[in-house]
Amino acid sequence: MAIHITMTADQLGRSRFAISPAQEVVSTVRLRADHPARHARTWYARAQALMPAGELGLLEALVPADHNYAPDFLTPPPARSVATIADQAGIIARTSPDDIERQLDIGLRGRPVRDDVVALFGDEETYRRWRRPAPEALERVMADGPEAVAVAAAKALQLFFELAIEPDWGRTTVVLDDDIRRKSDLLASRGAVAMLNDLGRGMVWDGSGLVLDRPYDVTVDWADDGVLLIPASTHVGPVQFTVKCPEQPAVVYRSNGIARLWQRDSQVPNRALADLLGDTRAVLLTELAEHQSTKELSSQLPWSAPTVSYHLQVLLRAGLVERSRRGNRVVYRRTAIGDSLVGT
């Protein structure tokens, strides 16, 4: 059984990438303190410490740790390449009451049974067993109607992001942008199939479209503009699929390079190098084994972009780094002399 997103190669070529702050919140809440990514555990711990218990409790009620369904209205598709949390929270708050009701019906026991969902599972009993009880925190908000659910969910999700994730969002977007750039390079050099295979398990291209493993059968035949590809630093497991006709189908996958979000150490790795250059320049030179921009370096390290730029200019004049342009990015990398100093 599977979801089959039928499309031509030309339609696949119209696919686009986008970054979703709301997706980072939902994927963090789903696994809570047991998330395998250290930065996600840090975000969740911040939320526990800083958020009112009722608002965090509502998010946890909507995104259960012990069930695989969370309402899609919590992760609206980004309308631009990097959505803002304010944009997405606004969309969530304006979700139609009918849509809220439908998505709550899908996953919660005691609510109306949807015939179209029963059809996906094959029989009503299997579907009923799959649903979960409504947590008390969610029942309290549902008592005020679907509009209240939308507004409360939007407020809680935005607050989680602002308190827990926003302090690290700059360097997180650098990691996600780098993943998109690598995927785009792979698409250009080896083709769409190679790029899709790099997204993760659970999805393949079968010549007539994308096939995603699921416990039910669904055919999506309106992907005229391809799919929306969303890298997430907190996603775990097979690629995730969301769809609402006639919107562009969205596929969420785990970004590469997320270890950079917690394996950042601004301690000087080479004391002799620091004695020669100073701590800041020694760290910068050590980081520049690969091409990186001022923005990328400042997102990864505890210094502002102007501070990083100043020290890069010193290293550049000394011949320890070189500067080049890649598209619209100005990037720096160690020279051979810089390599020999770091290696000493």
mmCIF file of N, CA and C in Angstrom, residues 83-150:
data_model
loop_
_atom_site.group_PDB
_atom_site.id
_atom_site.type_symbol
_atom_site.label_atom_id
_atom_site.label_comp_id
_atom_site.label_asym_id
_atom_site.label_seq_id
_atom_site.Cartn_x
_atom_site.Cartn_y
_atom_site.Cartn_z
ATOM 1 N N ALA A 83 9.552 30.737 5.092
ATOM 2 C CA ALA A 83 8.378 31.305 5.743
ATOM 3 C C ALA A 83 8.777 31.923 7.077
ATOM 4 N N THR A 84 8.002 32.892 7.543
ATOM 5 C CA THR A 84 8.182 33.409 8.892
ATOM 6 C C THR A 84 7.158 32.752 9.804
ATOM 7 N N ILE A 85 7.482 32.696 11.088
ATOM 8 C CA ILE A 85 6.546 32.073 12.013
ATOM 9 C C ILE A 85 5.268 32.906 12.114
ATOM 10 N N ALA A 86 5.381 34.233 11.967
ATOM 11 C CA ALA A 86 4.185 35.070 12.017
ATOM 12 C C ALA A 86 3.255 34.763 10.847
ATOM 13 N N ASP A 87 3.836 34.578 9.653
ATOM 14 C CA ASP A 87 3.028 34.221 8.479
ATOM 15 C C ASP A 87 2.291 32.903 8.712
ATOM 16 N N GLN A 88 3.028 31.908 9.177
ATOM 17 C CA GLN A 88 2.418 30.592 9.337
ATOM 18 C C GLN A 88 1.394 30.571 10.471
ATOM 19 N N ALA A 89 1.678 31.284 11.559
ATOM 20 C CA ALA A 89 0.709 31.351 12.649
ATOM 21 C C ALA A 89 -0.571 32.043 12.185
ATOM 22 N N GLY A 90 -0.420 33.069 11.348
ATOM 23 C CA GLY A 90 -1.603 33.736 10.812
ATOM 24 C C GLY A 90 -2.458 32.811 9.970
ATOM 25 N N ILE A 91 -1.803 31.981 9.154
ATOM 26 C CA ILE A 91 -2.543 31.013 8.329
ATOM 27 C C ILE A 91 -3.255 29.997 9.212
ATOM 28 N N ILE A 92 -2.564 29.511 10.247
ATOM 29 C CA ILE A 92 -3.180 28.539 11.164
ATOM 30 C C ILE A 92 -4.409 29.139 11.836
ATOM 31 N N ALA A 93 -4.288 30.370 12.318
ATOM 32 C CA ALA A 93 -5.397 31.015 13.020
ATOM 33 C C ALA A 93 -6.606 31.219 12.120
ATOM 34 N N ARG A 94 -6.353 31.324 10.813
ATOM 35 C CA ARG A 94 -7.460 31.546 9.868
ATOM 36 C C ARG A 94 -7.967 30.263 9.218
ATOM 37 N N THR A 95 -7.516 29.119 9.672
ATOM 38 C CA THR A 95 -7.993 27.849 9.123
ATOM 39 C C THR A 95 -9.515 27.772 9.251
ATOM 40 N N SER A 96 -10.164 27.310 8.202
ATOM 41 C CA SER A 96 -11.625 27.272 8.209
ATOM 42 C C SER A 96 -12.131 26.310 9.282
ATOM 43 N N PRO A 97 -13.257 26.634 9.914
ATOM 44 C CA PRO A 97 -13.830 25.725 10.928
ATOM 45 C C PRO A 97 -14.070 24.315 10.392
ATOM 46 N N ASP A 98 -14.544 24.212 9.149
ATOM 47 C CA ASP A 98 -14.783 22.886 8.569
ATOM 48 C C ASP A 98 -13.492 22.074 8.495
ATOM 49 N N ASP A 99 -12.404 22.745 8.132
ATOM 50 C CA ASP A 99 -11.120 22.050 8.027
ATOM 51 C C ASP A 99 -10.633 21.603 9.405
ATOM 52 N N ILE A 100 -10.782 22.468 10.404
ATOM 53 C CA ILE A 100 -10.407 22.088 11.767
ATOM 54 C C ILE A 100 -11.211 20.879 12.223
ATOM 55 N N GLU A 101 -12.524 20.938 12.011
ATOM 56 C CA GLU A 101 -13.391 19.837 12.434
ATOM 57 C C GLU A 101 -12.985 18.536 11.759
ATOM 58 N N ARG A 102 -12.723 18.599 10.470
ATOM 59 C CA ARG A 102 -12.356 17.386 9.734
ATOM 60 C C ARG A 102 -11.068 16.776 10.279
ATOM 61 N N GLN A 103 -10.073 17.612 10.517
ATOM 62 C CA GLN A 103 -8.781 17.078 10.959
ATOM 63 C C GLN A 103 -8.842 16.549 12.384
ATOM 64 N N LEU A 104 -9.662 17.145 13.220
ATOM 65 C CA LEU A 104 -9.856 16.591 14.554
ATOM 66 C C LEU A 104 -10.634 15.284 14.485
ATOM 67 N N ASP A 105 -11.629 15.217 13.596
ATOM 68 C CA ASP A 105 -12.401 13.981 13.426
ATOM 69 C C ASP A 105 -11.491 12.817 13.021
ATOM 70 N N ILE A 106 -10.523 13.103 12.175
ATOM 71 C CA ILE A 106 -9.675 12.025 11.657
ATOM 72 C C ILE A 106 -8.984 11.272 12.783
ATOM 73 N N GLY A 107 -8.412 11.997 13.745
ATOM 74 C CA GLY A 107 -7.535 11.343 14.711
ATOM 75 C C GLY A 107 -8.098 11.070 16.079
ATOM 76 N N LEU A 108 -9.283 11.615 16.421
ATOM 77 C CA LEU A 108 -9.755 11.537 17.805
ATOM 78 C C LEU A 108 -10.983 10.646 17.952
ATOM 79 N N ARG A 109 -10.959 9.807 18.955
ATOM 80 C CA ARG A 109 -12.111 8.955 19.267
ATOM 81 C C ARG A 109 -13.263 9.808 19.796
ATOM 82 N N GLY A 110 -14.466 9.297 19.586
ATOM 83 C CA GLY A 110 -15.637 9.982 20.083
ATOM 84 C C GLY A 110 -16.163 11.060 19.159
ATOM 85 N N ARG A 111 -15.440 11.361 18.109
ATOM 86 C CA ARG A 111 -15.892 12.357 17.140
ATOM 87 C C ARG A 111 -16.493 11.637 15.929
ATOM 88 N N PRO A 112 -17.181 12.367 15.051
ATOM 89 C CA PRO A 112 -17.799 11.709 13.890
ATOM 90 C C PRO A 112 -16.807 10.905 13.064
ATOM 91 N N VAL A 113 -17.277 9.779 12.542
ATOM 92 C CA VAL A 113 -16.455 8.923 11.686
ATOM 93 C C VAL A 113 -16.599 9.388 10.241
ATOM 94 N N ARG A 114 -15.490 9.627 9.598
ATOM 95 C CA ARG A 114 -15.475 10.097 8.212
ATOM 96 C C ARG A 114 -15.399 8.895 7.268
ATOM 97 N N ASP A 115 -16.377 8.777 6.397
ATOM 98 C CA ASP A 115 -16.416 7.625 5.492
ATOM 99 C C ASP A 115 -15.190 7.565 4.588
ATOM 100 N N ASP A 116 -14.700 8.733 4.142
ATOM 101 C CA ASP A 116 -13.541 8.710 3.249
ATOM 102 C C ASP A 116 -12.293 8.224 3.969
ATOM 103 N N VAL A 117 -12.205 8.474 5.282
ATOM 104 C CA VAL A 117 -11.057 7.977 6.047
ATOM 105 C C VAL A 117 -11.208 6.487 6.306
ATOM 106 N N VAL A 118 -12.429 6.051 6.592
ATOM 107 C CA VAL A 118 -12.674 4.614 6.759
ATOM 108 C C VAL A 118 -12.232 3.859 5.510
ATOM 109 N N ALA A 119 -12.518 4.433 4.339
ATOM 110 C CA ALA A 119 -12.159 3.770 3.085
ATOM 111 C C ALA A 119 -10.652 3.571 2.970
ATOM 112 N N LEU A 120 -9.872 4.496 3.519
ATOM 113 C CA LEU A 120 -8.419 4.353 3.463
ATOM 114 C C LEU A 120 -7.934 3.161 4.279
ATOM 115 N N PHE A 121 -8.615 2.898 5.399
ATOM 116 C CA PHE A 121 -8.193 1.820 6.292
ATOM 117 C C PHE A 121 -8.815 0.473 5.930
ATOM 118 N N GLY A 122 -9.807 0.486 5.062
ATOM 119 C CA GLY A 122 -10.415 -0.764 4.623
ATOM 120 C C GLY A 122 -11.684 -1.128 5.367
ATOM 121 N N ASP A 123 -11.737 -0.847 6.683
ATOM 122 C CA ASP A 123 -12.956 -1.122 7.436
ATOM 123 C C ASP A 123 -13.013 -0.188 8.636
ATOM 124 N N GLU A 124 -14.217 0.011 9.143
ATOM 125 C CA GLU A 124 -14.436 0.994 10.203
ATOM 126 C C GLU A 124 -13.788 0.579 11.520
ATOM 127 N N GLU A 125 -13.794 -0.692 11.833
ATOM 128 C CA GLU A 125 -13.238 -1.148 13.108
ATOM 129 C C GLU A 125 -11.728 -0.864 13.183
ATOM 130 N N THR A 126 -11.031 -1.137 12.093
ATOM 131 C CA THR A 126 -9.591 -0.849 12.067
ATOM 132 C C THR A 126 -9.336 0.644 12.277
ATOM 133 N N TYR A 127 -10.150 1.452 11.626
ATOM 134 C CA TYR A 127 -10.008 2.900 11.760
ATOM 135 C C TYR A 127 -10.292 3.353 13.189
ATOM 136 N N ARG A 128 -11.357 2.828 13.798
ATOM 137 C CA ARG A 128 -11.699 3.241 15.156
ATOM 138 C C ARG A 128 -10.587 2.870 16.141
ATOM 139 N N ARG A 129 -10.001 1.700 15.973
ATOM 140 C CA ARG A 129 -8.912 1.284 16.862
ATOM 141 C C ARG A 129 -7.701 2.192 16.688
ATOM 142 N N TRP A 130 -7.513 2.691 15.489
ATOM 143 C CA TRP A 130 -6.347 3.543 15.203
ATOM 144 C C TRP A 130 -6.461 4.904 15.884
ATOM 145 N N ARG A 131 -7.670 5.415 16.016
ATOM 146 C CA ARG A 131 -7.839 6.748 16.602
ATOM 147 C C ARG A 131 -7.447 6.746 18.084
ATOM 148 N N ARG A 132 -7.190 7.950 18.629
ATOM 149 C CA ARG A 132 -6.748 8.078 20.012
ATOM 150 C C ARG A 132 -7.761 8.903 20.811
ATOM 151 N N PRO A 133 -7.749 8.755 22.130
ATOM 152 C CA PRO A 133 -8.635 9.594 22.947
ATOM 153 C C PRO A 133 -8.215 11.061 22.856
ATOM 154 N N ALA A 134 -9.160 11.957 23.010
ATOM 155 C CA ALA A 134 -8.858 13.388 23.011
ATOM 156 C C ALA A 134 -8.293 13.780 24.374
ATOM 157 N N PRO A 135 -7.078 14.321 24.429
ATOM 158 C CA PRO A 135 -6.513 14.750 25.721
ATOM 159 C C PRO A 135 -7.346 15.877 26.330
ATOM 160 N N GLU A 136 -7.313 15.966 27.641
ATOM 161 C CA GLU A 136 -8.118 16.965 28.350
ATOM 162 C C GLU A 136 -7.765 18.381 27.910
ATOM 163 N N ALA A 137 -6.475 18.651 27.686
ATOM 164 C CA ALA A 137 -6.060 19.997 27.285
ATOM 165 C C ALA A 137 -6.691 20.400 25.963
ATOM 166 N N LEU A 138 -6.880 19.431 25.073
ATOM 167 C CA LEU A 138 -7.502 19.723 23.787
ATOM 168 C C LEU A 138 -9.018 19.794 23.910
ATOM 169 N N GLU A 139 -9.603 18.944 24.740
ATOM 170 C CA GLU A 139 -11.057 18.966 24.924
ATOM 171 C C GLU A 139 -11.526 20.318 25.457
ATOM 172 N N ARG A 140 -10.744 20.916 26.367
ATOM 173 C CA ARG A 140 -11.134 22.209 26.933
ATOM 174 C C ARG A 140 -11.232 23.279 25.849
ATOM 175 N N VAL A 141 -10.284 23.263 24.912
ATOM 176 C CA VAL A 141 -10.297 24.263 23.846
ATOM 177 C C VAL A 141 -11.372 23.935 22.818
ATOM 178 N N MET A 142 -11.561 22.652 22.513
ATOM 179 C CA MET A 142 -12.587 22.253 21.543
ATOM 180 C C MET A 142 -13.984 22.651 22.006
ATOM 181 N N ALA A 143 -14.184 22.750 23.312
ATOM 182 C CA ALA A 143 -15.497 23.117 23.828
ATOM 183 C C ALA A 143 -15.915 24.511 23.378
ATOM 184 N N ASP A 144 -14.943 25.345 23.026
ATOM 185 C CA ASP A 144 -15.237 26.702 22.555
ATOM 186 C C ASP A 144 -15.362 26.791 21.041
ATOM 187 N N GLY A 145 -15.283 25.663 20.351
ATOM 188 C CA GLY A 145 -15.490 25.652 18.917
ATOM 189 C C GLY A 145 -14.203 25.575 18.113
ATOM 190 N N PRO A 146 -14.300 25.230 16.824
ATOM 191 C CA PRO A 146 -13.111 25.043 15.984
ATOM 192 C C PRO A 146 -12.303 26.324 15.796
ATOM 193 N N GLU A 147 -12.972 27.477 15.760
ATOM 194 C CA GLU A 147 -12.218 28.729 15.615
ATOM 195 C C GLU A 147 -11.285 28.928 16.806
ATOM 196 N N ALA A 148 -11.757 28.584 17.995
ATOM 197 C CA ALA A 148 -10.931 28.719 19.190
ATOM 198 C C ALA A 148 -9.721 27.786 19.129
ATOM 199 N N VAL A 149 -9.910 26.591 18.577
ATOM 200 C CA VAL A 149 -8.793 25.658 18.422
ATOM 201 C C VAL A 149 -7.736 26.253 17.501
ATOM 202 N N ALA A 150 -8.176 26.825 16.384
ATOM 203 C CA ALA A 150 -7.228 27.397 15.420
ATOM 204 C C ALA A 150 -6.434 28.536 16.039
#
